[in-house]
Coordinates of C-alpha atoms and ligand atoms in Angstrom, one line a residue:
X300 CA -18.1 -56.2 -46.3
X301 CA -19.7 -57.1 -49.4
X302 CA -20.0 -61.1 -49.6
X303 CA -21.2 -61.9 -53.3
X304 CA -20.8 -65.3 -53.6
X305 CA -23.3 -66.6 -56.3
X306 CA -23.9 -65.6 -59.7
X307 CA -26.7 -64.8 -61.6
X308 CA -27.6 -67.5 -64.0
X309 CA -30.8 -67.8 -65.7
X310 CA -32.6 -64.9 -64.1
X311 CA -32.0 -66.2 -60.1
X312 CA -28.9 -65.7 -58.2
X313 CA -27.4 -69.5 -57.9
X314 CA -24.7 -70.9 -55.1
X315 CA -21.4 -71.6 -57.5
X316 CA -20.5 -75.6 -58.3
X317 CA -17.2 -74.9 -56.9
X318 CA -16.1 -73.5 -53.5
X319 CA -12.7 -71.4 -54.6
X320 CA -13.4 -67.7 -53.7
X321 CA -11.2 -64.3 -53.8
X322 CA -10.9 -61.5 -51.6
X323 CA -11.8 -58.3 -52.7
X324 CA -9.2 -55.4 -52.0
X325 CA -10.2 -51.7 -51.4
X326 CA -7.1 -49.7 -53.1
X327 CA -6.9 -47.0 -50.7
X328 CA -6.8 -48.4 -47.1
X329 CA -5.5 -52.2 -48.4
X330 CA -8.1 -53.5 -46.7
X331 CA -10.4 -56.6 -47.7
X332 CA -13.8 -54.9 -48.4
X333 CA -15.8 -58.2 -50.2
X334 CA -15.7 -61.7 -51.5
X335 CA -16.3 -63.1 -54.8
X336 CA -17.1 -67.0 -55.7
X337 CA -14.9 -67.9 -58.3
X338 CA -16.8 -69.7 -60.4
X339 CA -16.4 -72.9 -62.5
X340 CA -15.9 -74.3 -66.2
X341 CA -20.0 -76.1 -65.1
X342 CA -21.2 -72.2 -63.9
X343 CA -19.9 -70.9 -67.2
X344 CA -21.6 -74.3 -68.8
X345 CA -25.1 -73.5 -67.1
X346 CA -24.8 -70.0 -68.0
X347 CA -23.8 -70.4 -71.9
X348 CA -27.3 -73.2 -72.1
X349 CA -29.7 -70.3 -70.2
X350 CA -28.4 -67.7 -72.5
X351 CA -28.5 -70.5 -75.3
X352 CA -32.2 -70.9 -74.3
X353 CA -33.0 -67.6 -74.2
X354 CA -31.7 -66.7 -77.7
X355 CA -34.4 -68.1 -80.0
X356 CA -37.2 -65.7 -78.6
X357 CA -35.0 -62.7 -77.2
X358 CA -33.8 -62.6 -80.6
X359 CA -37.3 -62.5 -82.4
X360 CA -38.4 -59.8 -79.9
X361 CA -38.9 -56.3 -81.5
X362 CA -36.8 -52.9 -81.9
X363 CA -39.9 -51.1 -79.8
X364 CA -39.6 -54.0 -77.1
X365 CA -35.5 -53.6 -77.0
X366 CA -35.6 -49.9 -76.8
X367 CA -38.2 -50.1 -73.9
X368 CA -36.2 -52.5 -72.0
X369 CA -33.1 -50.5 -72.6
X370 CA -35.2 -47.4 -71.2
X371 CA -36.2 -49.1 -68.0
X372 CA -32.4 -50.4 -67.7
X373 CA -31.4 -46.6 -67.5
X374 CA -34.2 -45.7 -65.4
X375 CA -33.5 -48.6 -63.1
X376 CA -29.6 -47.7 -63.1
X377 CA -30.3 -43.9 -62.1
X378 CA -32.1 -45.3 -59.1
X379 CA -29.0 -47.3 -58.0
X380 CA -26.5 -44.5 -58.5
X381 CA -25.4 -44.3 -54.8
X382 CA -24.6 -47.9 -54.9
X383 CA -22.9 -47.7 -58.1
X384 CA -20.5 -44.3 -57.2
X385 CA -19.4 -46.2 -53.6
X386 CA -18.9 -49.7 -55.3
X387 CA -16.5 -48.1 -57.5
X388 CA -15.0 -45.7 -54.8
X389 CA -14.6 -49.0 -52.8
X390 CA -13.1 -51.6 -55.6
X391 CA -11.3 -49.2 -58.1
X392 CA -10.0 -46.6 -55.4
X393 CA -12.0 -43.8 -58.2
X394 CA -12.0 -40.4 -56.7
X395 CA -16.1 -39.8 -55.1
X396 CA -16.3 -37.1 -58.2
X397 CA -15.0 -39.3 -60.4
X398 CA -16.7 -42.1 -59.7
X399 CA -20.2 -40.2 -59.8
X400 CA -19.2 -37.5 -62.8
X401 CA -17.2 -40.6 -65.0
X402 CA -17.6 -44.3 -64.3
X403 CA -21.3 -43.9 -63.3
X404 CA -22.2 -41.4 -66.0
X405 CA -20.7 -43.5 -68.7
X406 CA -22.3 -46.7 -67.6
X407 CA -25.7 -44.6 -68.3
X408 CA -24.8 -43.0 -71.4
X409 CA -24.0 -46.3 -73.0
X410 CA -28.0 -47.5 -72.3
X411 CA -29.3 -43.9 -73.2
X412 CA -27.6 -44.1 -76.4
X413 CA -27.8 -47.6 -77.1
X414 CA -32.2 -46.4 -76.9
X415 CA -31.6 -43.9 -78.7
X416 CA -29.4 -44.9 -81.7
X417 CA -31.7 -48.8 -81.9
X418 CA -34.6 -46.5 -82.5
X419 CA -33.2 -45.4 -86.1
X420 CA -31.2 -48.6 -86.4
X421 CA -32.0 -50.6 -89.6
X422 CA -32.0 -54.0 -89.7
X423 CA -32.9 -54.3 -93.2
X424 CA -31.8 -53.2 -96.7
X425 CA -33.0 -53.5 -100.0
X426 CA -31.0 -53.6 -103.2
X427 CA -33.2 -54.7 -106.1
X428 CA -34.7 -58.1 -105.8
X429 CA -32.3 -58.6 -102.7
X430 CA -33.4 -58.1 -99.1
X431 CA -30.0 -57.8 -96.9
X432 CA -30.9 -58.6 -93.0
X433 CA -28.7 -57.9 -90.1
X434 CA -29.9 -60.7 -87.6
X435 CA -28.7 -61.4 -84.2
X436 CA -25.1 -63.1 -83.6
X437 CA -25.9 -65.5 -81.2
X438 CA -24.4 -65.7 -78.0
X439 CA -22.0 -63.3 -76.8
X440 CA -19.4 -63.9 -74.6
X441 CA -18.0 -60.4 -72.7
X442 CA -14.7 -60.2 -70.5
X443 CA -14.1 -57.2 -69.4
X444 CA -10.9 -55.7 -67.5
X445 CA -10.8 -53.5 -63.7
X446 CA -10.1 -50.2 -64.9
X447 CA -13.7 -48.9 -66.0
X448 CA -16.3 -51.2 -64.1
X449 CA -19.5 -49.7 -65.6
X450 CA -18.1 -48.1 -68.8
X451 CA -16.8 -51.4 -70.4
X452 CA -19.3 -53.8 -68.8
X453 CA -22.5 -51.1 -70.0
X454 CA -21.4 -50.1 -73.8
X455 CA -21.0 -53.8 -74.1
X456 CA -24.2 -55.3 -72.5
X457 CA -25.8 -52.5 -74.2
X458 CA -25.0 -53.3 -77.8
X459 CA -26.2 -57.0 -77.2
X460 CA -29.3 -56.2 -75.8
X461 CA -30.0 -53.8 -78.7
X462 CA -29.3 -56.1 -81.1
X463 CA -30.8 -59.2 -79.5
X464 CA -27.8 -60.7 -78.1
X465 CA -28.0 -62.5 -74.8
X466 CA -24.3 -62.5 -72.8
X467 CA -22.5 -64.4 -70.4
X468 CA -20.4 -61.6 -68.8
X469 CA -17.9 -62.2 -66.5
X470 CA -16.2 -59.1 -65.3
X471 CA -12.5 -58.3 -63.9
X472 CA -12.3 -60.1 -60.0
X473 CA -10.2 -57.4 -59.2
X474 CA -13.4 -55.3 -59.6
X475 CA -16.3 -57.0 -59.4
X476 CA -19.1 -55.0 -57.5
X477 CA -20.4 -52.8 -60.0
X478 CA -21.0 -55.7 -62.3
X479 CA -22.5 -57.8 -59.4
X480 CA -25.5 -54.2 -59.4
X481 CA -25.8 -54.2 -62.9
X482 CA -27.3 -57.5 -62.7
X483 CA -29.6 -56.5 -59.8
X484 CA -30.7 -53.5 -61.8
X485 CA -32.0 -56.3 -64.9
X486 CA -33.4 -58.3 -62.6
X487 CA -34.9 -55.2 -61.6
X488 CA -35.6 -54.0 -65.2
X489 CA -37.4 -57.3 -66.0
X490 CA -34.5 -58.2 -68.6
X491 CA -35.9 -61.8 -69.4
X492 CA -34.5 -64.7 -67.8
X493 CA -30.8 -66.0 -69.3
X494 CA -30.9 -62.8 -72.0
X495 CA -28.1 -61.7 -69.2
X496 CA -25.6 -63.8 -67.2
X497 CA -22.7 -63.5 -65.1
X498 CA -20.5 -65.8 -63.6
X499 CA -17.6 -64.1 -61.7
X500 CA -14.3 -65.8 -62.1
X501 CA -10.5 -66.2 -63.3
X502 CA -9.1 -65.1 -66.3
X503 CA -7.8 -68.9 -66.6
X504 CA -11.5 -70.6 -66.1
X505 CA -13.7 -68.4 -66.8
X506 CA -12.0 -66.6 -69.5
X507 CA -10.3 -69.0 -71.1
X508 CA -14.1 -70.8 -70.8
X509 CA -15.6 -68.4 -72.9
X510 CA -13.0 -67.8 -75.9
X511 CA -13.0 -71.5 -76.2
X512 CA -16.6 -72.6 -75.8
X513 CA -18.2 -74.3 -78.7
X514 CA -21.5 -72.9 -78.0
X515 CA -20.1 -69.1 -77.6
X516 CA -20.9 -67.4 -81.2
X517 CA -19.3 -64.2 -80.5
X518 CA -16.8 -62.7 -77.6
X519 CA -16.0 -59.3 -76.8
X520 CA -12.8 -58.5 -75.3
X521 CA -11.4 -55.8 -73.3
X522 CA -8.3 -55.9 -71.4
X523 CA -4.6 -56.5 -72.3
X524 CA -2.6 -57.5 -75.4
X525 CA -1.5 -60.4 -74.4
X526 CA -4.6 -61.8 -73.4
X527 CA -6.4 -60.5 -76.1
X528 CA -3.9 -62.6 -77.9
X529 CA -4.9 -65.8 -75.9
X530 CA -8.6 -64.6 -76.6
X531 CA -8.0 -65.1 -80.4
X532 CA -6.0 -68.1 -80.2
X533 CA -8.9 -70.1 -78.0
X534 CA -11.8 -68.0 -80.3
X535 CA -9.6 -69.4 -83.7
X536 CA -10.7 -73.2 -82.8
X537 CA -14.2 -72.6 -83.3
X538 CA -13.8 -69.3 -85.4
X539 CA -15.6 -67.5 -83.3
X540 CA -15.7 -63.7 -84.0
X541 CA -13.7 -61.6 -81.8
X542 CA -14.1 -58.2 -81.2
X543 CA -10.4 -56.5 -79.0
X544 CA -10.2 -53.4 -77.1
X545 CA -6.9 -53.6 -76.0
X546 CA -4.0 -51.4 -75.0
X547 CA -2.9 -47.6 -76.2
X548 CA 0.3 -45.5 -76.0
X549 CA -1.7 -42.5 -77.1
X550 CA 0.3 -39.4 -78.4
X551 CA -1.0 -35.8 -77.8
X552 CA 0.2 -33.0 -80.7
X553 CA 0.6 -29.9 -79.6
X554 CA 0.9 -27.3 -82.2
X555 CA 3.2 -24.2 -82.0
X556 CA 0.3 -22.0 -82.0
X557 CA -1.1 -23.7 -78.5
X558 CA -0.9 -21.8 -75.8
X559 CA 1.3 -23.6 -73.6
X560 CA -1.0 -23.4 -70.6
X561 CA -3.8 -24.6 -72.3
X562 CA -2.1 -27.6 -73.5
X563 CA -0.2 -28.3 -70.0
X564 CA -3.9 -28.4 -68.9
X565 CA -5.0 -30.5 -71.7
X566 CA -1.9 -32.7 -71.3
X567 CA -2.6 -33.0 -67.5
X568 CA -5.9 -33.9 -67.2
X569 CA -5.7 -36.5 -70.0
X570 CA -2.7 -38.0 -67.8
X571 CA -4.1 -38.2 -64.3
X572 CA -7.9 -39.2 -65.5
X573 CA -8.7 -42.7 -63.4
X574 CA -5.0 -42.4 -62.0
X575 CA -3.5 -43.0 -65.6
X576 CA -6.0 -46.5 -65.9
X577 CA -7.4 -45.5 -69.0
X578 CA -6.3 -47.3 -72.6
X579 CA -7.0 -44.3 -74.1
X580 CA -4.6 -41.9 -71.5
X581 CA -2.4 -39.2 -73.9
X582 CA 0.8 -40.8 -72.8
X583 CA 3.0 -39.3 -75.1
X584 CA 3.2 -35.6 -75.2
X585 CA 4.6 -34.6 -78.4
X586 CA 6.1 -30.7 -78.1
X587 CA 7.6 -28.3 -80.6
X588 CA 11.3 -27.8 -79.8
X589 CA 10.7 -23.9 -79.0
X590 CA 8.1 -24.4 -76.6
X591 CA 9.7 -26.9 -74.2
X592 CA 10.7 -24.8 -71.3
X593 CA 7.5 -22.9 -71.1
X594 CA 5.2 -26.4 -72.2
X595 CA 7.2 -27.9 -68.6
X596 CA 6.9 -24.8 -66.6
X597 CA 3.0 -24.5 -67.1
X598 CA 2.4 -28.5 -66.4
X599 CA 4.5 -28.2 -63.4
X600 CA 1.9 -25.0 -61.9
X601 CA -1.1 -27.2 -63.4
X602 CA 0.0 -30.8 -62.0
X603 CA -0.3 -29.7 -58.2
X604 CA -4.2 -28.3 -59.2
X605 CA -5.0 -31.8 -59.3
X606 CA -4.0 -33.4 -55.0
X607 CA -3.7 -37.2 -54.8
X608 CA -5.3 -39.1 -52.1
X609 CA -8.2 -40.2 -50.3
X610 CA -10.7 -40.8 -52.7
X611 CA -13.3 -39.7 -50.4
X612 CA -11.3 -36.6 -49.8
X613 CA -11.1 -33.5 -52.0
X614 CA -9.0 -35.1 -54.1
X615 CA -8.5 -35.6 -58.1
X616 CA -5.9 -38.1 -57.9
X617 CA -6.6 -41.5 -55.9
X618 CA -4.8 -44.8 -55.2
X619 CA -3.7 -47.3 -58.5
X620 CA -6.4 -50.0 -58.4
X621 CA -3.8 -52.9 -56.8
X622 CA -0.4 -53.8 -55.6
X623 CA 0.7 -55.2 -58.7
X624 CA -0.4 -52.2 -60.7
X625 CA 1.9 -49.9 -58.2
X626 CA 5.0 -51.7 -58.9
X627 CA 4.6 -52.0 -62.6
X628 CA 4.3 -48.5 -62.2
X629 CA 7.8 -48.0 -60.1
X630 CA 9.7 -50.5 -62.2
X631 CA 8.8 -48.1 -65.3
X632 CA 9.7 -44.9 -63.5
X633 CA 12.6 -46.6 -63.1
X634 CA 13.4 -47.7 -66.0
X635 CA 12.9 -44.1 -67.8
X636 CA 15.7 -42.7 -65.5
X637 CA 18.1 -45.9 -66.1
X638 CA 17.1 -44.9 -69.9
X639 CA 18.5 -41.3 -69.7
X640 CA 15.0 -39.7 -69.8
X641 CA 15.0 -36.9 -66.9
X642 CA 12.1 -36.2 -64.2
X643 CA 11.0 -33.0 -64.1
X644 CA 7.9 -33.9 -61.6
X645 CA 7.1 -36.9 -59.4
X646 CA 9.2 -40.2 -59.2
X647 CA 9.2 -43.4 -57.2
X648 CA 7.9 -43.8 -53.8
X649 CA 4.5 -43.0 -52.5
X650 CA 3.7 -39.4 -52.0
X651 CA 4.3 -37.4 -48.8
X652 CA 1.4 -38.4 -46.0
X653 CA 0.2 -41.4 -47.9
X654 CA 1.9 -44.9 -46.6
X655 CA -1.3 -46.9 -46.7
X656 CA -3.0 -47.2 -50.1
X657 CA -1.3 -48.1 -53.5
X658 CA -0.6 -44.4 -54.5
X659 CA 1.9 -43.0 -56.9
X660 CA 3.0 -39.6 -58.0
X661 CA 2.4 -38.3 -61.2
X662 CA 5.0 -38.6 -63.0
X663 CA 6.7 -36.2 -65.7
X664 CA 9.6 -36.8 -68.0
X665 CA 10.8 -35.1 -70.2
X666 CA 14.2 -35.7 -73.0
X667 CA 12.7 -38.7 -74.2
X668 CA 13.3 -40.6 -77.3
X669 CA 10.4 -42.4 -78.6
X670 CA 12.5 -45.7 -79.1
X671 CA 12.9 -45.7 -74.8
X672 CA 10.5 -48.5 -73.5
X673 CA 9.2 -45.5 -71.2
X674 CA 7.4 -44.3 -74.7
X675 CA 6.7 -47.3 -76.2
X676 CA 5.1 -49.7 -73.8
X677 CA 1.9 -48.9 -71.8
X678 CA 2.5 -48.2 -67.9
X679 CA -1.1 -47.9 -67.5
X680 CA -0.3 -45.2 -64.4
X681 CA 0.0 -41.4 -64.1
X682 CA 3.3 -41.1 -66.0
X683 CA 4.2 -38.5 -69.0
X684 CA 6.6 -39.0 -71.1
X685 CA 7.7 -35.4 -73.2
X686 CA 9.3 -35.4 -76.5
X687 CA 10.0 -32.6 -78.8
X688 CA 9.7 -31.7 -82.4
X689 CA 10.8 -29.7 -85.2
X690 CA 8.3 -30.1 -88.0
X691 CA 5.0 -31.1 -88.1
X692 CA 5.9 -34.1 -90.1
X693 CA 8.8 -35.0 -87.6
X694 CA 5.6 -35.0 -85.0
X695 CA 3.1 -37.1 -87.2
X696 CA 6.0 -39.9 -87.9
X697 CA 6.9 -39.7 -83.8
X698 CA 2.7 -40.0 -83.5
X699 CA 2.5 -43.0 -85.5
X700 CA 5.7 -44.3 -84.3
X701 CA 4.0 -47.4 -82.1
X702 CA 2.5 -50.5 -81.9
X703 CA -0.6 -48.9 -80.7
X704 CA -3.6 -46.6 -82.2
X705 CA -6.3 -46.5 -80.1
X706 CA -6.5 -42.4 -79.6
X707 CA -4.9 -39.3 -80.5
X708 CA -5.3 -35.7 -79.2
X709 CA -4.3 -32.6 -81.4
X710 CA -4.1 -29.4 -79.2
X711 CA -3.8 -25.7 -81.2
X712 CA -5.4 -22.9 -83.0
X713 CA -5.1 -23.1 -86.3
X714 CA -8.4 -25.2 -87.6
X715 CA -6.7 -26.5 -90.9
X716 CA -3.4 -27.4 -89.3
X717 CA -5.6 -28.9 -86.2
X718 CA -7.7 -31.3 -88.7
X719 CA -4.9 -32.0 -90.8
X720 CA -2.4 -33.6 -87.8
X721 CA -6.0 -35.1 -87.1
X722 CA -6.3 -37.1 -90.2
X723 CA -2.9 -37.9 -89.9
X724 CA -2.9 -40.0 -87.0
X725 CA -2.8 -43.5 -87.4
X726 CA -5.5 -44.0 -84.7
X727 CA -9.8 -45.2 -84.2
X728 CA -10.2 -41.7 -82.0
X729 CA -8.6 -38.6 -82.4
X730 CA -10.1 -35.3 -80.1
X731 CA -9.1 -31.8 -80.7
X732 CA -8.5 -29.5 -77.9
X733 CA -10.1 -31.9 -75.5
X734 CA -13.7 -32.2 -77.0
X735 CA -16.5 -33.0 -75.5
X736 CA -17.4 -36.4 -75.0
X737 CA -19.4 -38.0 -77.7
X738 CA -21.1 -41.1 -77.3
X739 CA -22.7 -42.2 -80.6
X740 CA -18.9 -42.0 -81.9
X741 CA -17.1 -44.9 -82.2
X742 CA -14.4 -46.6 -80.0
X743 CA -11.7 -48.7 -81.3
X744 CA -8.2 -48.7 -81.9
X745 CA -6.0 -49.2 -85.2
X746 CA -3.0 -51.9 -85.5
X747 CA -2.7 -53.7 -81.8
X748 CA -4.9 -51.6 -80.2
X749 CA -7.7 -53.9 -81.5
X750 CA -10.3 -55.1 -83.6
X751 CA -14.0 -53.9 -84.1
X752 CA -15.6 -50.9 -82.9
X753 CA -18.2 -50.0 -79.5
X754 CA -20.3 -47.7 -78.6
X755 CA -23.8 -46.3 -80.5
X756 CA -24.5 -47.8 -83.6
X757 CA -21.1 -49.2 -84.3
X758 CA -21.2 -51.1 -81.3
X759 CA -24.7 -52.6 -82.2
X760 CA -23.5 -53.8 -85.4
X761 CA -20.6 -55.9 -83.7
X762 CA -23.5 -58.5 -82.7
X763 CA -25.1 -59.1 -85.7
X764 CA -24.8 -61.5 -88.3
X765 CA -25.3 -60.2 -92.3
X766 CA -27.4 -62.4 -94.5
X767 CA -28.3 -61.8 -98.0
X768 CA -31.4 -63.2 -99.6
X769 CA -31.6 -63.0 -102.9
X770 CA -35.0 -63.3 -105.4
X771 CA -37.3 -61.1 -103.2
X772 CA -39.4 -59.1 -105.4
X773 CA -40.7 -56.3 -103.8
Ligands
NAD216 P1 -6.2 -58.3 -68.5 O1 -6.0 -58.5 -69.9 O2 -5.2 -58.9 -67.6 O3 -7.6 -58.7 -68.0 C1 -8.8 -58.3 -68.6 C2 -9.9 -59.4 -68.4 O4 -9.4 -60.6 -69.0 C3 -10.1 -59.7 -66.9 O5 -11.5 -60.0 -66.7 C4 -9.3 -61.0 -66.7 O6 -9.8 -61.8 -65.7 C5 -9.5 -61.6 -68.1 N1 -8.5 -62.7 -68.4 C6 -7.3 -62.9 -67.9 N2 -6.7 -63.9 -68.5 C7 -7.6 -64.4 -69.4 C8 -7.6 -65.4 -70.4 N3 -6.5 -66.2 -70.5 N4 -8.6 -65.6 -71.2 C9 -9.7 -64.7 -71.1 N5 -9.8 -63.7 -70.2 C10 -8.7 -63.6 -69.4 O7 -6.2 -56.7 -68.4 P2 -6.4 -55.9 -67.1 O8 -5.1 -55.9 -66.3 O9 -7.6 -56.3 -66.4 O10 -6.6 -54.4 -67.7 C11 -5.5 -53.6 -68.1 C12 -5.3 -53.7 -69.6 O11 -6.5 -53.5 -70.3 C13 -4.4 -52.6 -70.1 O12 -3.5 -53.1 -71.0 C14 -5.4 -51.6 -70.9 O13 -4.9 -50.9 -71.9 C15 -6.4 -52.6 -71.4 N6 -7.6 -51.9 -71.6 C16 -8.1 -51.6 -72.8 C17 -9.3 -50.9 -73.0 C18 -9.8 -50.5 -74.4 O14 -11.0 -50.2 -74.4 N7 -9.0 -50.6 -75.4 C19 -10.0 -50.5 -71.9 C20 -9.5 -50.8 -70.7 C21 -8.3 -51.5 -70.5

């Protein structure tokens, strides 16, 4: 049992004002596994001053001093991978590989980079007798959603730091472990007293505490639409600059020159990554008309390569991170059949063997229309949804055909009819044929998938302020 019931407020771990606290629920058995304080509108308050404090001389410190501390961050976070990989295993229900080869790997690429891309950052420009200077925002205020505890948490923290930001973080209570290490590895990492804060909490206090506190310069927001809505709304009073990662319905294009297996692979593995938790999941497969039959054959051989189960197991696939998540997932399956779209793989119901644990079968449909809500509206779970094409410009409309554009994937052979689709998409990310990961690239989506850009240098530049002064001679 994990019991972390104080937050960390002005460089000490401190006993919360209030004496509300949540259980926290391992996915896979259903068992309580930890505690959390939930802290209150005077924790956030304490926390916003110590950062507030802290801002005048973390933000005057140097490019050299940030890129050290962000050095001994990584080098402190590499010592705490065991802890990280079975926090995650424990609160998200991640797959042991996973949780080592994804969510810990990408909380440590975000430091690495953010080193490596503040070392040729420049905060200064000259145009004639003008000097432009890109100065620290202020304080920034990050709330970050359950799906990808390190990822969203690190690329965030990251980008303040390198700019000279400090945060109030309060992470997802449905996940809140790896957040509750991260601050043990600053402490650790001699990150100066109330540069970095956390105050664990609801979505109602604590989050509605940040967007809407006066002395809050800048919030960062991950999570759903609707509450990056709210965000906005509360940020509006004091406009406060808000930067939105929100939700995706991402499409993936595959050309008639793919080779079908290829792309059921590339199709699959987008799909069942993190269970189908990810914002940036390839949702929507888009397929030409002639390849159908042999597109569903091939993802029906590949989709059994990848066993759902006990994440400590052998297996690729483990448990949805709560209850609620599994029957948002049902009620969609659901309503794609009651919509005339036909299951060619998975359905409702747990899968054979596994009663305890909120696991789901990946799910494949196929005759889909992209008007059905099963194509339009994010399930956030393992659940395809096929639909054909007969042109490439039929395929580019269905692409774009959404409220969303966070990502798009482009699968194929030919290289001009690959970056063409590619430039195409209406959409922050696009990958072809499942590149690599790259992460100096930015991350962001068009239209409601959000506003402002992380990772690398485009994340860095989300914390800082632009002034002008004008008559400097050089
Ligand atoms: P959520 O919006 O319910 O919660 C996200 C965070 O916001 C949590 O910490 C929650 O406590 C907090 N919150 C809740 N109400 C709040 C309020 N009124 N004010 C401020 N904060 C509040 O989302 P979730 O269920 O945690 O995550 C799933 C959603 O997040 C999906 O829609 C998914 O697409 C999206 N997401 C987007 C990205 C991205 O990078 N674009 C990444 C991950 C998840």
């Amino acid at each position: 049992m994990r019991n972390y019931m104080k937050h960390y407020i002005n460089g000490e771990w401190v006993e919360s004002t209030g004496s509300e606290t949540m259980d926290v629920i391992n996915p896979a058995t259903e068992e309580v596994v930890g505690k959390i304080s939930l802290g209150t509108q005077e924790d956030l308050d304490r926390a916003v001053q110590a950062a507030r404090a802290a801002f005048p001389s973390f933000s005057a410190t140097s490019k050299e001093y940030r890129v050290e501390l962000l050095e001994t961050i990584a080098e402190e976070y590499k010592k705490r991978k065991k802890d990280i990989v079975a926090a995650i295993t424990e609160e998200l229900g991640s797959p042991v590989g996973m949780s080592d080869n994804v969510h810990y790997q990408m909380g440590l690429a975000h430091f690495e980079t953010a080193a490596q891309q503040l070392k040729e950052f420049e905060f200064t420009e000259r145009r004639g007798e003008t000097l432009i200077k890109k100065e620290p925002i202020g304080v920034s205020g990050l709330i970050t959603p359950w799906n990808f505890p390190t990822n969203q948490t690190s690329t965030k923290i990251a980008s303040a730091f390198a700019a000279g930001s400090p945060v109030v973080l309060k992470p997802a209570e449905l996940t809140p472990f790896a957040a509750v290490i991260l601050a043990e590895i600053f402490e650790a990492a001699g990150v100066p007293k109330g540069v970095f804060n956390l105050v664990n909490g609801t979505g109602e206090t604590i989050g509605n505490g940040i967007s809407s506190h006066p002395d809050i310069d800048f919030v960062s927001f991950t999570g759903s639409g609707a509450v990056g809505q709210k965000v906005s709304e509360n940020a509006a009073k004091t406009i406060k600059k808000v930067a939105l990662e929100l939700g995706g319905k991402s499409p993936m294009v595959i050309l008639d020159d793919a080779d079908p297996k290829k792309a059921a692979k590339a199709a699959v593995t987008n799909l069942v990554m993190n269970t189908g938790q990810a914002c940036n999941a390839a949702t929507r497969t888009l397929v030409p008309n002639a390849m159908h039959d042999e597109f569903i054959e091939a993802v029906k051989e590949v989709l059994p390569g990848y066993p759902v189960g006990d994440p400590h197991g052998p297996n690729m696939v483990g448990p949805l991170a709560a209850e609620k998540q599994w029957d948002r997932v049902q009620g969609y399956i659901d309503k794609g059949v009651e919509e005339g779209a036909k299951i060619v793989i998975g359905g409702t119901g747990k899968p054979d063997g596994l009663e305890k644990g909120y696991y789901v079968k990946p799910t494949v449909f196929t005759d889909v229309k992209n008007d059905m809500v099963i194509a339009q509206e994010e399930i956030f779970g393992p659940v395809m949804s096929v639909i054909t094409y007969d042109d490439l410009d039929e395929a580019v409309d269905i692409a774009n055909d959404t409220i969303y554009g966070l990502q798009g994937y482009v699968v194929g052979e030919d290289e001009e009819t690959l970056q063409n689709v590619a430039s195409r998409i209406q959409a922050g990310r696009i990958t072809i044929n499942n590149a690599k990961m790259d992460f100096t690239a930015p991350f962001g989506g068009y239209k409601q998938s959000g506003v402002g850009r992380e990772w690398g240098d485009f994340g860095i530049e989300e914390y800082l302020e632009v002034k002008a002064v004008l008559g400097m001679p050089s």
